[in-house]
PDB file of C-alpha atoms and ligand atoms in Angstrom:
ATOM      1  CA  UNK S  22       0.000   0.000   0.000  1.00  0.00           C
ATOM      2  CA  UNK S  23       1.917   2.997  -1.441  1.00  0.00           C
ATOM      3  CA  UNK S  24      -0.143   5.914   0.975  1.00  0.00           C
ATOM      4  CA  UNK S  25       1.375   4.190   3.483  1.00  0.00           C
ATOM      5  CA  UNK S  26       4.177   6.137   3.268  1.00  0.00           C
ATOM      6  CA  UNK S  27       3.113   9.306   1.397  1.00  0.00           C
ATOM      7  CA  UNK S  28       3.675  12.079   4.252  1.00  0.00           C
ATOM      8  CA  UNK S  29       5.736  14.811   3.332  1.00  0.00           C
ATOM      9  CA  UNK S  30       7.589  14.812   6.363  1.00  0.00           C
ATOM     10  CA  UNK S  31      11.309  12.951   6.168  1.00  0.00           C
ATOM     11  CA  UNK S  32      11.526   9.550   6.979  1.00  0.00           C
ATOM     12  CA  UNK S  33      14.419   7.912   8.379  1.00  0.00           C
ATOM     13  CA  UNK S  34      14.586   4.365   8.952  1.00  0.00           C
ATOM     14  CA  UNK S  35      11.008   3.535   8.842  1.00  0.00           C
ATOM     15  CA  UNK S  36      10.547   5.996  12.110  1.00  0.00           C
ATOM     16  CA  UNK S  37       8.859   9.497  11.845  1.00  0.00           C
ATOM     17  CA  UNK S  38      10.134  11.734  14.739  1.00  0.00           C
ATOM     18  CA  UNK S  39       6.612  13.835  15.365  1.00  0.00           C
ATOM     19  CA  UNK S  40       8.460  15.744  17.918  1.00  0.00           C
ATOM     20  CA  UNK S  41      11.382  15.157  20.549  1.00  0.00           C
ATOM     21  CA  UNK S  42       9.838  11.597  22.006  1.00  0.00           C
ATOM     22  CA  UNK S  43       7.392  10.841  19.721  1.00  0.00           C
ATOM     23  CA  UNK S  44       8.133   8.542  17.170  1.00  0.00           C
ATOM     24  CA  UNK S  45       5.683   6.960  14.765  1.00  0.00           C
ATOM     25  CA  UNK S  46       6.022   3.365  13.228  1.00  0.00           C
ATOM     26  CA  UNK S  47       4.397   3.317  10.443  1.00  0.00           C
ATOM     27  CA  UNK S  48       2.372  -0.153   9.933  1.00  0.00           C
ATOM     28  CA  UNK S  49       4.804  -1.310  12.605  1.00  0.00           C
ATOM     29  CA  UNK S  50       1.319  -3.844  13.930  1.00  0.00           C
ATOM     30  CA  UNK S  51       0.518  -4.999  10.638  1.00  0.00           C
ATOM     31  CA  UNK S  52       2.465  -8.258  11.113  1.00  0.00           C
ATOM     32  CA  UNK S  53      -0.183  -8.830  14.227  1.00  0.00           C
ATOM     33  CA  UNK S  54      -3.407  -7.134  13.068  1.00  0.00           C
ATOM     34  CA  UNK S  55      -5.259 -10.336  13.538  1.00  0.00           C
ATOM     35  CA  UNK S  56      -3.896 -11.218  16.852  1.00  0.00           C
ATOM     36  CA  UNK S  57      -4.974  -7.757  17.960  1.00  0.00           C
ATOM     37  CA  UNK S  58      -7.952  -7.726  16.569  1.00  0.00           C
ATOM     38  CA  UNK S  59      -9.247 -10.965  18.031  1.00  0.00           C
ATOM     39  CA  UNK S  60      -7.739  -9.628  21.521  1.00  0.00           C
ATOM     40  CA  UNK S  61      -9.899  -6.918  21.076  1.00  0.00           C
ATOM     41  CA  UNK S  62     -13.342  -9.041  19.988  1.00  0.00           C
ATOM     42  CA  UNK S  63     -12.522 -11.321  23.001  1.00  0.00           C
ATOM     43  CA  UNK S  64     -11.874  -8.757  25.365  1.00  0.00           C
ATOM     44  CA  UNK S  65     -15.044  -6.707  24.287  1.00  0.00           C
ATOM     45  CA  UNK S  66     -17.312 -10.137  25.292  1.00  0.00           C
ATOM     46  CA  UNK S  67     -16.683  -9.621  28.179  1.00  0.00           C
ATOM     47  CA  UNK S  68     -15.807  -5.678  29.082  1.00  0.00           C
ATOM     48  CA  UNK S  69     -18.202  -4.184  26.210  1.00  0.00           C
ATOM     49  CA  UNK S  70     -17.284  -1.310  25.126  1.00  0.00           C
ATOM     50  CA  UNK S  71     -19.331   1.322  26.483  1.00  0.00           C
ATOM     51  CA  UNK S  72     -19.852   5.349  26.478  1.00  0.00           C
ATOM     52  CA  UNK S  73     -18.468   7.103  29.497  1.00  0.00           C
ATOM     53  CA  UNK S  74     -19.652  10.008  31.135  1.00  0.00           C
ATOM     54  CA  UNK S  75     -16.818  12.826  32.084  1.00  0.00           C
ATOM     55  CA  UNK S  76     -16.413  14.625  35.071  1.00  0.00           C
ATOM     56  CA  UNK S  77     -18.643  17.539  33.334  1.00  0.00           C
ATOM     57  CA  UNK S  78     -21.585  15.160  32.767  1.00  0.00           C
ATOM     58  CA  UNK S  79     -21.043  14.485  29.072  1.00  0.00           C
ATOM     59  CA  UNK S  80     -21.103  11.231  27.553  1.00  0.00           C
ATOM     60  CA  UNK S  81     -17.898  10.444  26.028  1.00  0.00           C
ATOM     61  CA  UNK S  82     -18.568   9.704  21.606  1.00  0.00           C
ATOM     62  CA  UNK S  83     -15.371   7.332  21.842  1.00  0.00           C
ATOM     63  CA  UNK S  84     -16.778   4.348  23.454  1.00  0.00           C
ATOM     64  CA  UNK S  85     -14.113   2.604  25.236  1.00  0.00           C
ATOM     65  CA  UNK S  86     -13.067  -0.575  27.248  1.00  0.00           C
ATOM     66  CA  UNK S  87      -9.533  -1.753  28.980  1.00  0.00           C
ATOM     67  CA  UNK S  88      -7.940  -4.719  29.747  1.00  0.00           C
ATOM     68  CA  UNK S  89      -4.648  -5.304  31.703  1.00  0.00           C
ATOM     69  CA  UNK S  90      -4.121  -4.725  35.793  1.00  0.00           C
ATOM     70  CA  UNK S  91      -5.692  -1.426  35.176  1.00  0.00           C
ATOM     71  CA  UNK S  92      -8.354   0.352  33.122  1.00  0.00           C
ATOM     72  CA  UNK S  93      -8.460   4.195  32.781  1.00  0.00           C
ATOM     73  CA  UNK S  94     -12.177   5.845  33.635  1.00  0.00           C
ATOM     74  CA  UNK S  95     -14.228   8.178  33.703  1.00  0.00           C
ATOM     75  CA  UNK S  96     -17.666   9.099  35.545  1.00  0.00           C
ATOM     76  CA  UNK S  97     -19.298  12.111  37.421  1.00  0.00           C
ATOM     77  CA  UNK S  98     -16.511  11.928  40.429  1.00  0.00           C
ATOM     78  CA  UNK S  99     -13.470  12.230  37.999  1.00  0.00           C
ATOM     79  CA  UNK S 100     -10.362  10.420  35.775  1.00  0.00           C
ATOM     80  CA  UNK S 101      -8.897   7.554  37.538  1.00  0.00           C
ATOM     81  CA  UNK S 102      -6.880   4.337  36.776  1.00  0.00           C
ATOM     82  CA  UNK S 103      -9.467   1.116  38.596  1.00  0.00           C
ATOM     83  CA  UNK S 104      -8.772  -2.690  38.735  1.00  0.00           C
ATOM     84  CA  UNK S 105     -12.174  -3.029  37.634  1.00  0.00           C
ATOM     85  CA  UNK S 106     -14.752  -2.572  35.613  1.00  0.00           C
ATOM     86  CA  UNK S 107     -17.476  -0.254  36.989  1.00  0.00           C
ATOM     87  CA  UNK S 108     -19.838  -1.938  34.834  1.00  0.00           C
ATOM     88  CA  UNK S 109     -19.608  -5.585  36.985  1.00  0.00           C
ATOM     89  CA  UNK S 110     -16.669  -5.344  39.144  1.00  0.00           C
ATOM     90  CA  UNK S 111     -15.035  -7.580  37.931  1.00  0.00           C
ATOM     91  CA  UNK S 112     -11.332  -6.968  36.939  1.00  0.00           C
ATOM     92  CA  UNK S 113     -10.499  -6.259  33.457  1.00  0.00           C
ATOM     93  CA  UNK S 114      -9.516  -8.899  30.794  1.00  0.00           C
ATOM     94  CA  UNK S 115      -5.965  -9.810  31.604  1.00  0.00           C
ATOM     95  CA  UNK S 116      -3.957  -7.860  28.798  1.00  0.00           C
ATOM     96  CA  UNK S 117      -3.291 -10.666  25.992  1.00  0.00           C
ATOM     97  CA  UNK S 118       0.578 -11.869  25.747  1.00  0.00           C
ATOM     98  CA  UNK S 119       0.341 -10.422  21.550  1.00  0.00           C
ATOM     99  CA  UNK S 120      -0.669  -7.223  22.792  1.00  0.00           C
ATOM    100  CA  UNK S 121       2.030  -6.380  25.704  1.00  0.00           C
ATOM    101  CA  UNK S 122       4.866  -7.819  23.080  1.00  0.00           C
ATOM    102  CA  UNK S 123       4.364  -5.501  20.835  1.00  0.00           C
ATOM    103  CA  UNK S 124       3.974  -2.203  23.076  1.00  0.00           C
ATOM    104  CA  UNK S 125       7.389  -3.179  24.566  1.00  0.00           C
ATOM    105  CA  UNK S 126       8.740  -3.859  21.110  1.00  0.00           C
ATOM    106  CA  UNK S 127       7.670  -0.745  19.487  1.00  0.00           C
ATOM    107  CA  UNK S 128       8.847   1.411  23.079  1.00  0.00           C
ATOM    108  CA  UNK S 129      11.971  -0.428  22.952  1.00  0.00           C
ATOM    109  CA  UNK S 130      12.495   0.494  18.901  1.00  0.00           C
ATOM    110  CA  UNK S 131      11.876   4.067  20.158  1.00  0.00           C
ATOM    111  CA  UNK S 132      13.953   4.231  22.471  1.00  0.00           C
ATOM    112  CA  UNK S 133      12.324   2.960  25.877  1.00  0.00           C
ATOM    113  CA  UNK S 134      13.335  -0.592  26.599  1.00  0.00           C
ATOM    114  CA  UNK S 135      11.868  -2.475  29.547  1.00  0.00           C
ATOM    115  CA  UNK S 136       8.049  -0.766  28.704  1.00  0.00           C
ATOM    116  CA  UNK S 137       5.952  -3.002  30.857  1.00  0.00           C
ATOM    117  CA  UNK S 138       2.212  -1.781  30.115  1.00  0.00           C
ATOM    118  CA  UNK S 139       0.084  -2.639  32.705  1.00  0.00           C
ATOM    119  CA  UNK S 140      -3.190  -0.820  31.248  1.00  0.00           C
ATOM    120  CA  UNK S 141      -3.858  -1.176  27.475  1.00  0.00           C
ATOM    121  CA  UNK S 142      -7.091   1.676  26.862  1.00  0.00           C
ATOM    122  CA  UNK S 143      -9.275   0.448  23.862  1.00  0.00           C
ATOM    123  CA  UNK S 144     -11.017   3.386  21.707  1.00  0.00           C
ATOM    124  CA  UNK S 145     -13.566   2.981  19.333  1.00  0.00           C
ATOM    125  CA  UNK S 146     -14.481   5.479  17.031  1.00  0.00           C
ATOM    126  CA  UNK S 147     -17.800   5.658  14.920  1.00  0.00           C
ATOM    127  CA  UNK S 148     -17.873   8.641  12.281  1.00  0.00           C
ATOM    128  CA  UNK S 149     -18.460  11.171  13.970  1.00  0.00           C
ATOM    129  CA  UNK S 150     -16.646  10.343  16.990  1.00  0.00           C
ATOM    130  CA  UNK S 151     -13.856  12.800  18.475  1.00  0.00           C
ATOM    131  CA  UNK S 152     -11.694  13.228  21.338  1.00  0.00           C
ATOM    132  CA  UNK S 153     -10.894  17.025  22.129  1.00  0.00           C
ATOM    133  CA  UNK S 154      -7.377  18.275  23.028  1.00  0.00           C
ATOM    134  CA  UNK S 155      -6.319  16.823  26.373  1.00  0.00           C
ATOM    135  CA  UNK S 156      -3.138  15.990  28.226  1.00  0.00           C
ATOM    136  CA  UNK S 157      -2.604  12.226  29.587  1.00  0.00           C
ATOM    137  CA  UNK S 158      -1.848  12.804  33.013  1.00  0.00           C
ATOM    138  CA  UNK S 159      -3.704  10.258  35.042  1.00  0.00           C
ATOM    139  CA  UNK S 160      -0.337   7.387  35.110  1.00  0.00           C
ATOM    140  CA  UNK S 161       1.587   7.805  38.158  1.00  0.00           C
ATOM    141  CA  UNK S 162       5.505   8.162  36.422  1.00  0.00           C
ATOM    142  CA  UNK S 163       5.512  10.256  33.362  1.00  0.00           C
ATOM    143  CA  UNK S 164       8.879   9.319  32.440  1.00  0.00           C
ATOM    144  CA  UNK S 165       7.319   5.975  31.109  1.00  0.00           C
ATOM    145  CA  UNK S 166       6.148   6.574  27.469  1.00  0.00           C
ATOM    146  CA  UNK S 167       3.084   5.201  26.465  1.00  0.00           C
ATOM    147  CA  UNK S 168       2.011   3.216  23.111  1.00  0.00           C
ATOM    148  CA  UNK S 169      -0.803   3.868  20.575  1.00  0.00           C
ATOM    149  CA  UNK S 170      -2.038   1.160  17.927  1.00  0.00           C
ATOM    150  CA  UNK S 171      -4.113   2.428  15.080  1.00  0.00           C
ATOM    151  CA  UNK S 172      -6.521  -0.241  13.901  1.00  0.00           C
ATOM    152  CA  UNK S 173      -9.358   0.416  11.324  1.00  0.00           C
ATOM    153  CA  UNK S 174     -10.625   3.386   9.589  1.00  0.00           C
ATOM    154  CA  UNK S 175      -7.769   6.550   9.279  1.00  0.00           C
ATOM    155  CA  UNK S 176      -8.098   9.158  11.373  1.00  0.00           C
ATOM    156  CA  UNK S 177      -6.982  12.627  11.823  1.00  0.00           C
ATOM    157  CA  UNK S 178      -4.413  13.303  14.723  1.00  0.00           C
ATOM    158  CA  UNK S 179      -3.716  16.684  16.360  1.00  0.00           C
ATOM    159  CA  UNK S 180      -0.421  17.063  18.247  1.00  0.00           C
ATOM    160  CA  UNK S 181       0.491  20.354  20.297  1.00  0.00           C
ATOM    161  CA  UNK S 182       2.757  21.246  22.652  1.00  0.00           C
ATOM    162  CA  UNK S 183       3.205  20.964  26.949  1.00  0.00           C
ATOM    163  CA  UNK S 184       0.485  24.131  26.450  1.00  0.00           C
ATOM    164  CA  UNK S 185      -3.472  24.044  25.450  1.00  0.00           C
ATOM    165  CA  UNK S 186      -2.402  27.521  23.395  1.00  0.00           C
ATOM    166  CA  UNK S 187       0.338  25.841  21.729  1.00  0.00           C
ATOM    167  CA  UNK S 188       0.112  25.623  17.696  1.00  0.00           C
ATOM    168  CA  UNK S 189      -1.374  22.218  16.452  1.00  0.00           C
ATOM    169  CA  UNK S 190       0.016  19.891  14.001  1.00  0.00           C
ATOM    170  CA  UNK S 191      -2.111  17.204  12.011  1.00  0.00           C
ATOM    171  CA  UNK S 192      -0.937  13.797  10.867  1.00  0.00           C
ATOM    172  CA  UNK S 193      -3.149  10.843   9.352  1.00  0.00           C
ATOM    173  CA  UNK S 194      -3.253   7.285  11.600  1.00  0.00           C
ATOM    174  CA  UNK S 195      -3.925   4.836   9.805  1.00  0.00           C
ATOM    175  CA  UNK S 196      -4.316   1.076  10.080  1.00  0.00           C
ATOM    176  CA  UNK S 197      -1.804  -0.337  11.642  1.00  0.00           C
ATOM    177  CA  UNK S 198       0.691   2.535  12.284  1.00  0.00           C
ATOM    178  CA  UNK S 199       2.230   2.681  15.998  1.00  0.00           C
ATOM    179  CA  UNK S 200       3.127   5.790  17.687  1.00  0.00           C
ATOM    180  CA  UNK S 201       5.606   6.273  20.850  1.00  0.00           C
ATOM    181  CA  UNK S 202       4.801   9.333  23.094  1.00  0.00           C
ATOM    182  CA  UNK S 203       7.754   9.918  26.065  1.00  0.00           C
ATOM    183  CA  UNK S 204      10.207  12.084  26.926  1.00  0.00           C
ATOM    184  CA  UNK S 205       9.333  15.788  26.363  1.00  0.00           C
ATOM    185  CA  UNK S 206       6.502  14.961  24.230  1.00  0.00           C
ATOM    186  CA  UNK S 207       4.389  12.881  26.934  1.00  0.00           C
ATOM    187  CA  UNK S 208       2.685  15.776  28.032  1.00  0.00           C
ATOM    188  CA  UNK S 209       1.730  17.676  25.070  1.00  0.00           C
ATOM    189  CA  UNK S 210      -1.659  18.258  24.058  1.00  0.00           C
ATOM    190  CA  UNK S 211      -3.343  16.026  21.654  1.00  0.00           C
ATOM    191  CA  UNK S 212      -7.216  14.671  20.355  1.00  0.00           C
ATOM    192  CA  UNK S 213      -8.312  13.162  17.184  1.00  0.00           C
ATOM    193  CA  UNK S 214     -10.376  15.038  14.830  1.00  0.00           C
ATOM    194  CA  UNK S 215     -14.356  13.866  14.220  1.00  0.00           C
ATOM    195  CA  UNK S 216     -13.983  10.029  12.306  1.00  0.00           C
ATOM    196  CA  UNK S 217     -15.147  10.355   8.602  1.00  0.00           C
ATOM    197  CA  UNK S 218     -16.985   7.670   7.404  1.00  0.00           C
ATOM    198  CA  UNK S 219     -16.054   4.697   5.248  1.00  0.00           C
ATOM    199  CA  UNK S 220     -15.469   1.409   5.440  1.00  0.00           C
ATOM    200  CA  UNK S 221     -12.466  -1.099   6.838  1.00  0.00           C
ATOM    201  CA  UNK S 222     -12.164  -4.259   5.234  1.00  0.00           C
ATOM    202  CA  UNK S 223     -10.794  -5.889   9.135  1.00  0.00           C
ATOM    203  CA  UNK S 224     -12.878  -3.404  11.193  1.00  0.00           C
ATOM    204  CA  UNK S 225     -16.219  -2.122   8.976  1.00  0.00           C
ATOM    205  CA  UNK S 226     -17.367   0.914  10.046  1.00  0.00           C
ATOM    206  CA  UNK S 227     -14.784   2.000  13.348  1.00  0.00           C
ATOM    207  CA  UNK S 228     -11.185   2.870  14.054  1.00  0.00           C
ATOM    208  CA  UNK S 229     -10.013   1.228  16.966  1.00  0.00           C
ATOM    209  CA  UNK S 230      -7.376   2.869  18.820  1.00  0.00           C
ATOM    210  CA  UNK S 231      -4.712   0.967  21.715  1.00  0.00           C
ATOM    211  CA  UNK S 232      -3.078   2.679  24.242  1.00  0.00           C
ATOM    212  CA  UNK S 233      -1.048   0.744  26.200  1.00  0.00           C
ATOM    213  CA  UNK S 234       0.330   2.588  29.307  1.00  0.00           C
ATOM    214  CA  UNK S 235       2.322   2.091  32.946  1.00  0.00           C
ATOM    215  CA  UNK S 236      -0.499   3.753  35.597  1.00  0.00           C
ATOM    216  CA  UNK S 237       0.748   2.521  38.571  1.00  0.00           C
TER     217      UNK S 237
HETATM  218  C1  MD3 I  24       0.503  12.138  22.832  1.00  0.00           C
HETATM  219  N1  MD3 I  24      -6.230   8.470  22.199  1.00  0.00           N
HETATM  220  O1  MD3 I  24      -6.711   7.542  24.640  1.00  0.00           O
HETATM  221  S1  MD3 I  24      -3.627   7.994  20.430  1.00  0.00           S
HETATM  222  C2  MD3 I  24      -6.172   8.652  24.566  1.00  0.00           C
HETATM  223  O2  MD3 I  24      -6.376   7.829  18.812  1.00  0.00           O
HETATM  224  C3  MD3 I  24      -5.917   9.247  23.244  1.00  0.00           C
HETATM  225  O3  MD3 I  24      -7.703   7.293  20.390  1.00  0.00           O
HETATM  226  C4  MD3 I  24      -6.152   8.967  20.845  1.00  0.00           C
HETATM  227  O4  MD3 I  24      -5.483  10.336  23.160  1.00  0.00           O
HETATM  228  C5  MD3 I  24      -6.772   7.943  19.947  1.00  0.00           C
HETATM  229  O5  MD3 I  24      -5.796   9.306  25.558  1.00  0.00           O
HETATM  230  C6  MD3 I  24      -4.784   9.316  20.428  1.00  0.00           C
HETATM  231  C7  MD3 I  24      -2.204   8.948  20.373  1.00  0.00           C
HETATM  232  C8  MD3 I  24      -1.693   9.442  21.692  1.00  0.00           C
HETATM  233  C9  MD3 I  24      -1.913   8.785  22.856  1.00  0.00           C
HETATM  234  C10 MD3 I  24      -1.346   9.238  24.027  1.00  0.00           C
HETATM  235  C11 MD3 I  24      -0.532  10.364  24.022  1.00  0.00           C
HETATM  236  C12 MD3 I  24      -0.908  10.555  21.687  1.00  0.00           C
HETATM  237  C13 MD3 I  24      -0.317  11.035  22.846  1.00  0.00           C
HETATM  238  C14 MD3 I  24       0.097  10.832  25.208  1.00  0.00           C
HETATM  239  C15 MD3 I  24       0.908  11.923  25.165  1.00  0.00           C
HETATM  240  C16 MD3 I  24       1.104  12.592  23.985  1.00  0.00           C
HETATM  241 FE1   FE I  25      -4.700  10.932  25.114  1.00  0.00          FE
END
């Protein structure tokens, strides 16, 4: 697939450097897209993926669902990492072996060996589904990077800087591209624009996005 590589920004090695600390892979999952993508199925059986509601009292358009030690949510009484899922209490899925091996892979290729994840964050967009500029800053040591796994439809990504006021960049995500975010970028601002529709061959109608991460 040729537009996998058509950005206009300089490639070196197969790694794009977005910024200092992020470094994108580009189609660095395709060689487990299946494996990931029956993790996901499996894990979604039984922690469905559902709409949260933020802090504000807005339900969330990315509906999401975790597995791993810990999942990242959200309700009326805040952002928090939880062992479980607020839906049964039971804990998360346990985070498949496929899935761990290649966050640690892709940290170690940028840069950050010994990543050991122990939250993996599963986003799924619908057109019209968006997630705003925000900062990650609900994992306890930010000097541990963490690991997004575009699955699905493409997607528009913005990337600022360590301010909200900062200027914006945009870069396409597409299926199977992995991005790094440490160092001086782990802070920066960042959302995805609103999904456009069309239609996946693996995933139909949805972009699924990973993020695996060290909370605790
Ligand atoms: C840059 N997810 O779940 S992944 C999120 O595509 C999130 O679903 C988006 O932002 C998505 O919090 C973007 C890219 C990403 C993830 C984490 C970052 C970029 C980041 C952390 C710091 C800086
Ligand atoms: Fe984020």
């Amino acid at each position: 697939m040729a537009d996998l590589f058509d950005d206009a920004e300089p490639v070196q090695g197969g790694a794009l450097h977005l910024a200092e600390g992020a470094i994108l892979l580009r189609g660095r999952a395709l060689a487990v897209q299946h494996a990931l993508l029956e993790g996901v199925a499996r894990i979604a059986q039984a922690a469905p993926f559902r709409n949260m509601v933020t802090p504000g009292g807005h339900a969330m358009s990315v509906a999401m669902t975790n597995c791993g030690a810990a999942g990242w949510v959200t309700d009326r009484r805040g952002y928090r990492y939880a062992a479980t899922d607020p839906l049964d209490g039971r804990n998360w899925p346990a985070m498949p072996a496929a899935f761990a091996a290649l966050a640690r892979a892709a940290a170690a290729e940028a840069g950050y060996p010994g990543f050991v994840p122990d939250a993996c964050l599963i986003n799924r967009y619908a057109p019209g589904a968006r997630m705003s500029l925000h900062q990650d800053r609900d994992e306890r040591d930010m000097t541990r990077p963490i690991v997004s796994v575009s699955l699905g439809l493409p997607a528009m990504f913005q990337f600022g800087g360590p301010r909200r006021s900062d200027p914006v960049a945009r870069h396409p995500l597409r299926h199977g591209d992995v991005v790094v975010w440490g160092g001086p970028s782990r802070l920066n601002y960042h959302g995805i624009l609103a999904l456009k529709p069309g239609e996946h061959p693996l995933t139909g109608a949805v972009r699924l996005n990973l993020t695996f991460r060290a909370a605790r």
